[in-house]
PDB file of C-alpha atoms and ligand atoms in Angstrom:
ATOM      1  CA  UNK R1053     -25.118  59.169  29.976  1.00 96.00           C
ATOM      2  CA  UNK R1054     -26.853  58.886  26.608  1.00 95.00           C
ATOM      3  CA  UNK R1055     -24.410  61.150  24.764  1.00 93.00           C
ATOM      4  CA  UNK R1056     -21.101  60.114  26.346  1.00 95.00           C
ATOM      5  CA  UNK R1057     -21.598  56.452  27.226  1.00 95.00           C
ATOM      6  CA  UNK R1058     -24.055  55.290  24.572  1.00 97.00           C
ATOM      7  CA  UNK R1059     -24.021  57.364  21.370  1.00 96.00           C
ATOM      8  CA  UNK R1060     -20.262  58.052  21.513  1.00 96.00           C
ATOM      9  CA  UNK R1061     -19.598  54.292  21.733  1.00 95.00           C
ATOM     10  CA  UNK R1062     -21.799  53.404  18.814  1.00 96.00           C
ATOM     11  CA  UNK R1063     -25.244  52.660  20.258  1.00 96.00           C
ATOM     12  CA  UNK R1064     -27.410  53.821  17.364  1.00 96.00           C
ATOM     13  CA  UNK R1065     -30.853  52.233  17.800  1.00 97.00           C
ATOM     14  CA  UNK R1066     -33.120  55.246  18.389  1.00 97.00           C
ATOM     15  CA  UNK R1067     -35.789  53.268  20.265  1.00 97.00           C
ATOM     16  CA  UNK R1068     -33.151  52.150  22.765  1.00 98.00           C
ATOM     17  CA  UNK R1069     -31.608  55.620  23.018  1.00 97.00           C
ATOM     18  CA  UNK R1070     -35.055  57.124  23.664  1.00 98.00           C
ATOM     19  CA  UNK R1071     -35.969  54.474  26.237  1.00 98.00           C
ATOM     20  CA  UNK R1072     -32.681  54.985  28.078  1.00 97.00           C
ATOM     21  CA  UNK R1073     -33.204  58.740  28.040  1.00 97.00           C
ATOM     22  CA  UNK R1074     -36.713  58.255  29.454  1.00 97.00           C
ATOM     23  CA  UNK R1075     -36.242  55.673  32.227  1.00 98.00           C
ATOM     24  CA  UNK R1076     -35.079  57.396  35.454  1.00 98.00           C
ATOM     25  CA  UNK R1077     -32.100  55.234  36.428  1.00 98.00           C
ATOM     26  CA  UNK R1078     -31.726  57.054  39.778  1.00 97.00           C
ATOM     27  CA  UNK R1079     -35.108  55.661  40.882  1.00 98.00           C
ATOM     28  CA  UNK R1080     -33.601  52.150  40.690  1.00 98.00           C
ATOM     29  CA  UNK R1081     -30.351  53.119  42.460  1.00 97.00           C
ATOM     30  CA  UNK R1082     -30.197  52.767  46.278  1.00 95.00           C
ATOM     31  CA  UNK R1083     -29.898  56.162  48.042  1.00 94.00           C
ATOM     32  CA  UNK R1084     -26.191  55.938  49.057  1.00 95.00           C
ATOM     33  CA  UNK R1085     -25.258  55.719  45.355  1.00 96.00           C
ATOM     34  CA  UNK R1086     -27.947  57.869  43.803  1.00 96.00           C
ATOM     35  CA  UNK R1087     -25.541  60.665  42.828  1.00 97.00           C
ATOM     36  CA  UNK R1088     -23.679  58.080  40.708  1.00 97.00           C
ATOM     37  CA  UNK R1089     -26.802  56.721  38.996  1.00 97.00           C
ATOM     38  CA  UNK R1090     -25.780  57.956  35.523  1.00 97.00           C
ATOM     39  CA  UNK R1091     -22.077  57.043  35.746  1.00 97.00           C
ATOM     40  CA  UNK R1092     -20.358  54.455  33.596  1.00 95.00           C
ATOM     41  CA  UNK R1093     -20.280  51.441  35.944  1.00 95.00           C
ATOM     42  CA  UNK R1094     -22.480  49.004  37.868  1.00 95.00           C
ATOM     43  CA  UNK R1095     -23.603  49.914  41.426  1.00 96.00           C
ATOM     44  CA  UNK R1096     -24.533  47.805  44.489  1.00 96.00           C
ATOM     45  CA  UNK R1097     -28.269  47.175  45.023  1.00 97.00           C
ATOM     46  CA  UNK R1098     -28.021  44.941  48.134  1.00 94.00           C
ATOM     47  CA  UNK R1099     -27.877  41.133  48.570  1.00 93.00           C
ATOM     48  CA  UNK R1100     -24.445  41.221  46.883  1.00 94.00           C
ATOM     49  CA  UNK R1101     -26.051  42.162  43.546  1.00 96.00           C
ATOM     50  CA  UNK R1102     -25.577  45.124  41.194  1.00 96.00           C
ATOM     51  CA  UNK R1103     -27.521  47.359  38.810  1.00 96.00           C
ATOM     52  CA  UNK R1104     -25.843  46.764  35.452  1.00 95.00           C
ATOM     53  CA  UNK R1105     -23.607  49.290  33.668  1.00 95.00           C
ATOM     54  CA  UNK R1106     -25.699  51.381  31.221  1.00 97.00           C
ATOM     55  CA  UNK R1107     -23.485  50.654  28.203  1.00 97.00           C
ATOM     56  CA  UNK R1108     -23.635  46.875  28.605  1.00 97.00           C
ATOM     57  CA  UNK R1109     -27.423  47.123  29.031  1.00 98.00           C
ATOM     58  CA  UNK R1110     -27.625  49.071  25.760  1.00 98.00           C
ATOM     59  CA  UNK R1111     -25.445  46.487  23.989  1.00 97.00           C
ATOM     60  CA  UNK R1112     -27.679  43.667  25.228  1.00 98.00           C
ATOM     61  CA  UNK R1113     -30.857  45.486  24.186  1.00 98.00           C
ATOM     62  CA  UNK R1114     -29.424  46.217  20.734  1.00 98.00           C
ATOM     63  CA  UNK R1115     -28.443  42.594  20.220  1.00 97.00           C
ATOM     64  CA  UNK R1116     -31.906  41.472  21.332  1.00 98.00           C
ATOM     65  CA  UNK R1117     -33.718  43.699  18.769  1.00 97.00           C
ATOM     66  CA  UNK R1118     -36.930  43.854  20.827  1.00 98.00           C
ATOM     67  CA  UNK R1119     -40.033  44.758  18.803  1.00 98.00           C
ATOM     68  CA  UNK R1120     -43.119  46.615  20.095  1.00 98.00           C
ATOM     69  CA  UNK R1121     -45.357  43.519  20.060  1.00 98.00           C
ATOM     70  CA  UNK R1122     -42.801  41.146  21.612  1.00 98.00           C
ATOM     71  CA  UNK R1123     -43.363  39.040  24.723  1.00 98.00           C
ATOM     72  CA  UNK R1124     -40.143  39.138  26.729  1.00 99.00           C
ATOM     73  CA  UNK R1125     -38.684  37.152  29.629  1.00 99.00           C
ATOM     74  CA  UNK R1126     -36.060  38.766  31.859  1.00 98.00           C
ATOM     75  CA  UNK R1127     -34.010  36.565  34.204  1.00 98.00           C
ATOM     76  CA  UNK R1128     -32.517  38.506  37.142  1.00 98.00           C
ATOM     77  CA  UNK R1129     -34.840  41.473  37.779  1.00 98.00           C
ATOM     78  CA  UNK R1130     -32.397  42.972  40.288  1.00 98.00           C
ATOM     79  CA  UNK R1131     -33.190  46.669  40.661  1.00 98.00           C
ATOM     80  CA  UNK R1132     -35.839  46.554  37.922  1.00 98.00           C
ATOM     81  CA  UNK R1133     -33.945  49.039  35.730  1.00 98.00           C
ATOM     82  CA  UNK R1134     -33.648  46.754  32.711  1.00 98.00           C
ATOM     83  CA  UNK R1135     -37.222  45.580  33.336  1.00 98.00           C
ATOM     84  CA  UNK R1136     -38.377  49.183  32.855  1.00 98.00           C
ATOM     85  CA  UNK R1137     -36.384  49.490  29.619  1.00 98.00           C
ATOM     86  CA  UNK R1138     -37.862  46.241  28.316  1.00 98.00           C
ATOM     87  CA  UNK R1139     -41.333  47.473  29.314  1.00 98.00           C
ATOM     88  CA  UNK R1140     -40.738  50.570  27.179  1.00 98.00           C
ATOM     89  CA  UNK R1141     -39.626  48.480  24.188  1.00 98.00           C
ATOM     90  CA  UNK R1142     -41.934  45.433  24.288  1.00 98.00           C
ATOM     91  CA  UNK R1143     -45.613  44.600  24.717  1.00 98.00           C
ATOM     92  CA  UNK R1144     -45.299  42.368  27.771  1.00 98.00           C
ATOM     93  CA  UNK R1145     -42.432  41.622  30.159  1.00 98.00           C
ATOM     94  CA  UNK R1146     -42.203  38.623  32.495  1.00 98.00           C
ATOM     95  CA  UNK R1147     -39.360  39.120  34.950  1.00 98.00           C
ATOM     96  CA  UNK R1148     -38.033  36.603  37.458  1.00 98.00           C
ATOM     97  CA  UNK R1149     -35.691  37.222  40.415  1.00 98.00           C
ATOM     98  CA  UNK R1150     -34.540  34.708  43.028  1.00 96.00           C
ATOM     99  CA  UNK R1151     -34.107  37.271  45.853  1.00 97.00           C
ATOM    100  CA  UNK R1152     -37.636  37.938  47.138  1.00 97.00           C
ATOM    101  CA  UNK R1153     -36.580  41.233  48.688  1.00 97.00           C
ATOM    102  CA  UNK R1154     -35.073  42.611  45.450  1.00 97.00           C
ATOM    103  CA  UNK R1155     -38.100  41.376  43.494  1.00 98.00           C
ATOM    104  CA  UNK R1156     -40.470  43.198  45.866  1.00 98.00           C
ATOM    105  CA  UNK R1157     -38.482  46.445  45.761  1.00 97.00           C
ATOM    106  CA  UNK R1158     -38.354  46.347  41.962  1.00 98.00           C
ATOM    107  CA  UNK R1159     -42.079  45.555  41.752  1.00 98.00           C
ATOM    108  CA  UNK R1160     -42.903  48.567  43.931  1.00 98.00           C
ATOM    109  CA  UNK R1161     -40.748  50.999  41.909  1.00 98.00           C
ATOM    110  CA  UNK R1162     -42.077  49.737  38.559  1.00 98.00           C
ATOM    111  CA  UNK R1163     -45.654  50.099  39.821  1.00 98.00           C
ATOM    112  CA  UNK R1164     -44.950  53.601  41.137  1.00 98.00           C
ATOM    113  CA  UNK R1165     -43.483  54.604  37.755  1.00 98.00           C
ATOM    114  CA  UNK R1166     -46.639  53.306  36.076  1.00 98.00           C
ATOM    115  CA  UNK R1167     -45.357  50.262  34.169  1.00 98.00           C
ATOM    116  CA  UNK R1168     -48.434  48.074  33.715  1.00 97.00           C
ATOM    117  CA  UNK R1169     -47.032  45.574  31.216  1.00 98.00           C
ATOM    118  CA  UNK R1170     -44.606  43.943  33.694  1.00 98.00           C
ATOM    119  CA  UNK R1171     -45.311  40.677  35.525  1.00 98.00           C
ATOM    120  CA  UNK R1172     -42.813  40.044  38.333  1.00 98.00           C
ATOM    121  CA  UNK R1173     -42.021  36.551  39.666  1.00 98.00           C
ATOM    122  CA  UNK R1174     -39.811  35.192  42.446  1.00 98.00           C
ATOM    123  CA  UNK R1175     -37.883  32.005  41.740  1.00 97.00           C
ATOM    124  CA  UNK R1176     -35.026  30.337  39.919  1.00 97.00           C
ATOM    125  CA  UNK R1177     -35.008  31.871  36.451  1.00 98.00           C
ATOM    126  CA  UNK R1178     -32.444  29.394  35.120  1.00 97.00           C
ATOM    127  CA  UNK R1179     -35.489  27.191  34.544  1.00 96.00           C
ATOM    128  CA  UNK R1180     -37.285  30.061  32.805  1.00 98.00           C
ATOM    129  CA  UNK R1181     -41.008  30.548  33.242  1.00 98.00           C
ATOM    130  CA  UNK R1182     -42.481  27.707  31.145  1.00 98.00           C
ATOM    131  CA  UNK R1183     -46.114  28.547  31.943  1.00 97.00           C
ATOM    132  CA  UNK R1184     -45.874  31.756  29.884  1.00 98.00           C
ATOM    133  CA  UNK R1185     -43.527  30.496  27.127  1.00 98.00           C
ATOM    134  CA  UNK R1186     -42.710  30.856  24.288  1.00 98.00           C
ATOM    135  CA  UNK R1187     -40.931  34.208  24.368  1.00 99.00           C
ATOM    136  CA  UNK R1188     -39.841  36.390  21.455  1.00 98.00           C
ATOM    137  CA  UNK R1189     -36.870  37.584  23.475  1.00 98.00           C
ATOM    138  CA  UNK R1190     -35.084  36.534  26.679  1.00 99.00           C
ATOM    139  CA  UNK R1191     -32.572  38.761  28.491  1.00 98.00           C
ATOM    140  CA  UNK R1192     -30.456  37.174  31.221  1.00 98.00           C
ATOM    141  CA  UNK R1193     -28.638  39.552  33.603  1.00 97.00           C
ATOM    142  CA  UNK R1194     -26.543  36.950  35.468  1.00 97.00           C
ATOM    143  CA  UNK R1195     -23.809  34.699  34.075  1.00 97.00           C
ATOM    144  CA  UNK R1196     -24.469  31.003  33.469  1.00 97.00           C
ATOM    145  CA  UNK R1197     -21.607  28.485  33.265  1.00 96.00           C
ATOM    146  CA  UNK R1198     -23.253  27.074  30.153  1.00 96.00           C
ATOM    147  CA  UNK R1199     -26.357  27.900  28.127  1.00 97.00           C
ATOM    148  CA  UNK R1200     -29.395  26.825  30.207  1.00 97.00           C
ATOM    149  CA  UNK R1201     -31.347  24.359  27.999  1.00 97.00           C
ATOM    150  CA  UNK R1202     -34.671  25.304  29.642  1.00 97.00           C
ATOM    151  CA  UNK R1203     -34.264  28.899  28.465  1.00 98.00           C
ATOM    152  CA  UNK R1204     -33.346  27.926  24.904  1.00 98.00           C
ATOM    153  CA  UNK R1205     -36.424  25.668  24.848  1.00 98.00           C
ATOM    154  CA  UNK R1206     -38.699  28.588  25.794  1.00 98.00           C
ATOM    155  CA  UNK R1207     -37.760  30.741  22.787  1.00 98.00           C
ATOM    156  CA  UNK R1208     -40.257  31.112  19.949  1.00 98.00           C
ATOM    157  CA  UNK R1209     -39.266  30.507  16.323  1.00 98.00           C
ATOM    158  CA  UNK R1210     -37.250  33.606  15.370  1.00 98.00           C
ATOM    159  CA  UNK R1211     -36.804  34.343  19.077  1.00 98.00           C
ATOM    160  CA  UNK R1212     -33.568  35.776  20.488  1.00 98.00           C
ATOM    161  CA  UNK R1213     -31.800  35.385  23.828  1.00 98.00           C
ATOM    162  CA  UNK R1214     -28.874  37.437  25.115  1.00 98.00           C
ATOM    163  CA  UNK R1215     -27.009  35.861  28.021  1.00 98.00           C
ATOM    164  CA  UNK R1216     -23.580  36.144  29.637  1.00 98.00           C
ATOM    165  CA  UNK R1217     -21.864  32.748  29.727  1.00 98.00           C
ATOM    166  CA  UNK R1218     -18.689  31.683  31.518  1.00 97.00           C
ATOM    167  CA  UNK R1219     -16.918  31.731  34.894  1.00 92.00           C
ATOM    168  CA  UNK R1220     -16.274  34.927  36.944  1.00 85.00           C
ATOM    169  CA  UNK R1221     -13.458  36.567  35.006  1.00 87.00           C
ATOM    170  CA  UNK R1222     -13.986  35.020  31.548  1.00 92.00           C
ATOM    171  CA  UNK R1223     -17.551  35.751  30.515  1.00 96.00           C
ATOM    172  CA  UNK R1224     -18.846  36.508  27.075  1.00 98.00           C
ATOM    173  CA  UNK R1225     -22.270  37.581  25.869  1.00 98.00           C
ATOM    174  CA  UNK R1226     -23.933  34.984  23.674  1.00 98.00           C
ATOM    175  CA  UNK R1227     -26.781  35.772  21.302  1.00 98.00           C
ATOM    176  CA  UNK R1228     -28.959  32.725  20.657  1.00 98.00           C
ATOM    177  CA  UNK R1229     -31.421  32.849  17.745  1.00 98.00           C
ATOM    178  CA  UNK R1230     -33.940  30.130  16.866  1.00 98.00           C
ATOM    179  CA  UNK R1231     -34.008  29.426  13.103  1.00 98.00           C
ATOM    180  CA  UNK R1232     -36.021  26.508  11.723  1.00 97.00           C
ATOM    181  CA  UNK R1233     -36.353  25.205  15.260  1.00 96.00           C
ATOM    182  CA  UNK R1234     -32.589  25.150  15.846  1.00 97.00           C
ATOM    183  CA  UNK R1235     -30.604  27.435  18.167  1.00 98.00           C
ATOM    184  CA  UNK R1236     -27.804  29.383  16.500  1.00 98.00           C
ATOM    185  CA  UNK R1237     -25.216  30.897  18.814  1.00 98.00           C
ATOM    186  CA  UNK R1238     -23.235  34.040  18.100  1.00 98.00           C
ATOM    187  CA  UNK R1239     -20.386  35.010  20.452  1.00 98.00           C
ATOM    188  CA  UNK R1240     -20.377  38.711  21.318  1.00 97.00           C
ATOM    189  CA  UNK R1241     -18.684  41.100  23.761  1.00 95.00           C
ATOM    190  CA  UNK R1242     -16.686  40.074  26.829  1.00 95.00           C
ATOM    191  CA  UNK R1243     -18.457  41.064  30.027  1.00 95.00           C
ATOM    192  CA  UNK R1244     -18.634  40.652  33.802  1.00 94.00           C
ATOM    193  CA  UNK R1245     -21.876  39.768  35.586  1.00 95.00           C
ATOM    194  CA  UNK R1246     -22.831  38.265  38.941  1.00 95.00           C
ATOM    195  CA  UNK R1247     -23.375  34.476  38.697  1.00 96.00           C
ATOM    196  CA  UNK R1248     -26.682  32.917  37.703  1.00 97.00           C
ATOM    197  CA  UNK R1249     -27.422  30.866  40.816  1.00 95.00           C
ATOM    198  CA  UNK R1250     -29.211  27.606  40.085  1.00 89.00           C
ATOM    199  CA  UNK R1251     -31.316  26.461  43.026  1.00 81.00           C
ATOM    200  CA  UNK R1252     -31.401  22.754  43.887  1.00 75.00           C
ATOM    201  CA  UNK R1253     -34.491  21.089  42.441  1.00 68.00           C
TER     202      UNK R1253
HETATM  203  N1  SAH P2425     -30.491  43.964  35.260  1.00 72.79           N
HETATM  204  C1  SAH P2425     -30.376  43.964  36.684  1.00 72.79           C
HETATM  205  C2  SAH P2425     -29.196  43.115  37.072  1.00 72.79           C
HETATM  206  C3  SAH P2425     -29.192  42.694  38.487  1.00 72.79           C
HETATM  207  S1  SAH P2425     -27.823  41.650  38.908  1.00 72.79           S
HETATM  208  C4  SAH P2425     -30.181  45.404  37.136  1.00 72.79           C
HETATM  209  O1  SAH P2425     -29.625  46.180  36.359  1.00 72.79           O
HETATM  210  O2  SAH P2425     -30.552  45.745  38.255  1.00 72.79           O
HETATM  211  C5  SAH P2425     -28.455  40.062  38.454  1.00 72.79           C
HETATM  212  C6  SAH P2425     -29.638  39.594  39.240  1.00 72.79           C
HETATM  213  O3  SAH P2425     -29.850  38.217  38.891  1.00 72.79           O
HETATM  214  C7  SAH P2425     -29.468  39.600  40.756  1.00 72.79           C
HETATM  215  O4  SAH P2425     -30.494  40.362  41.321  1.00 72.79           O
HETATM  216  C8  SAH P2425     -29.550  38.137  41.158  1.00 72.79           C
HETATM  217  O5  SAH P2425     -30.209  37.935  42.403  1.00 72.79           O
HETATM  218  C9  SAH P2425     -30.366  37.558  40.021  1.00 72.79           C
HETATM  219  N2  SAH P2425     -30.228  36.118  39.831  1.00 72.79           N
HETATM  220  C10 SAH P2425     -29.121  35.347  39.922  1.00 72.79           C
HETATM  221  N3  SAH P2425     -29.400  34.057  39.669  1.00 72.79           N
HETATM  222  C11 SAH P2425     -30.743  34.019  39.402  1.00 72.79           C
HETATM  223  C12 SAH P2425     -31.655  32.966  39.065  1.00 72.79           C
HETATM  224  N4  SAH P2425     -31.262  31.696  38.938  1.00 72.79           N
HETATM  225  N5  SAH P2425     -32.951  33.284  38.859  1.00 72.79           N
HETATM  226  C13 SAH P2425     -33.387  34.569  38.979  1.00 72.79           C
HETATM  227  N6  SAH P2425     -32.574  35.600  39.298  1.00 72.79           N
HETATM  228  C14 SAH P2425     -31.272  35.324  39.499  1.00 72.79           C
END
């Protein structure tokens, strides 16, 4: 996976390469698909959701430029795979998932693998997690129709957010950076994620 899907396609950040070599992706893959855990595509994890394709995860992590002392928010814990990668790269990871069952399964696997710097939450992550803001980095694993203002507001000065934006078949990653208090948006790769579901207030 690391050689053929990541390095060969230009992923060069050694911290990310090492983290992706270390985190056992099969542990986060449901048993019917475990033999495909290191293949180049997303896989079902139940509740109509998927564990993201390794290459797109690497692209998102590279864009986010997570530093060892960063406080990170992840929206859409899903399997917990990206949570584990963020836990390897950052000091503290807050992760929120709206499906209680997925959140509980991910929590159990992350605990079993010994990640102690992860704090899992159940809820609507489109509103972020204001009680622990601001964040140095925010990674969103589900596609929003437009940039969620609550998430932009929870970024620290110099903070970065990577988020897929757009409808089903026309999504693009956006990298938001806060400079002098203002969000700057950079359009990145095209992508395909499950939708970010916003719960009614
Ligand atoms: N990075 C995860 C991706 C899981 S798919 C992985 O590789 O396993 C995206 C996840 O976002 C799904 O689990 C879905 O339930 C969750 N999600 C969608 N809308 C959400 C919201 N508003 N708040 C929190 N989680 C959400």
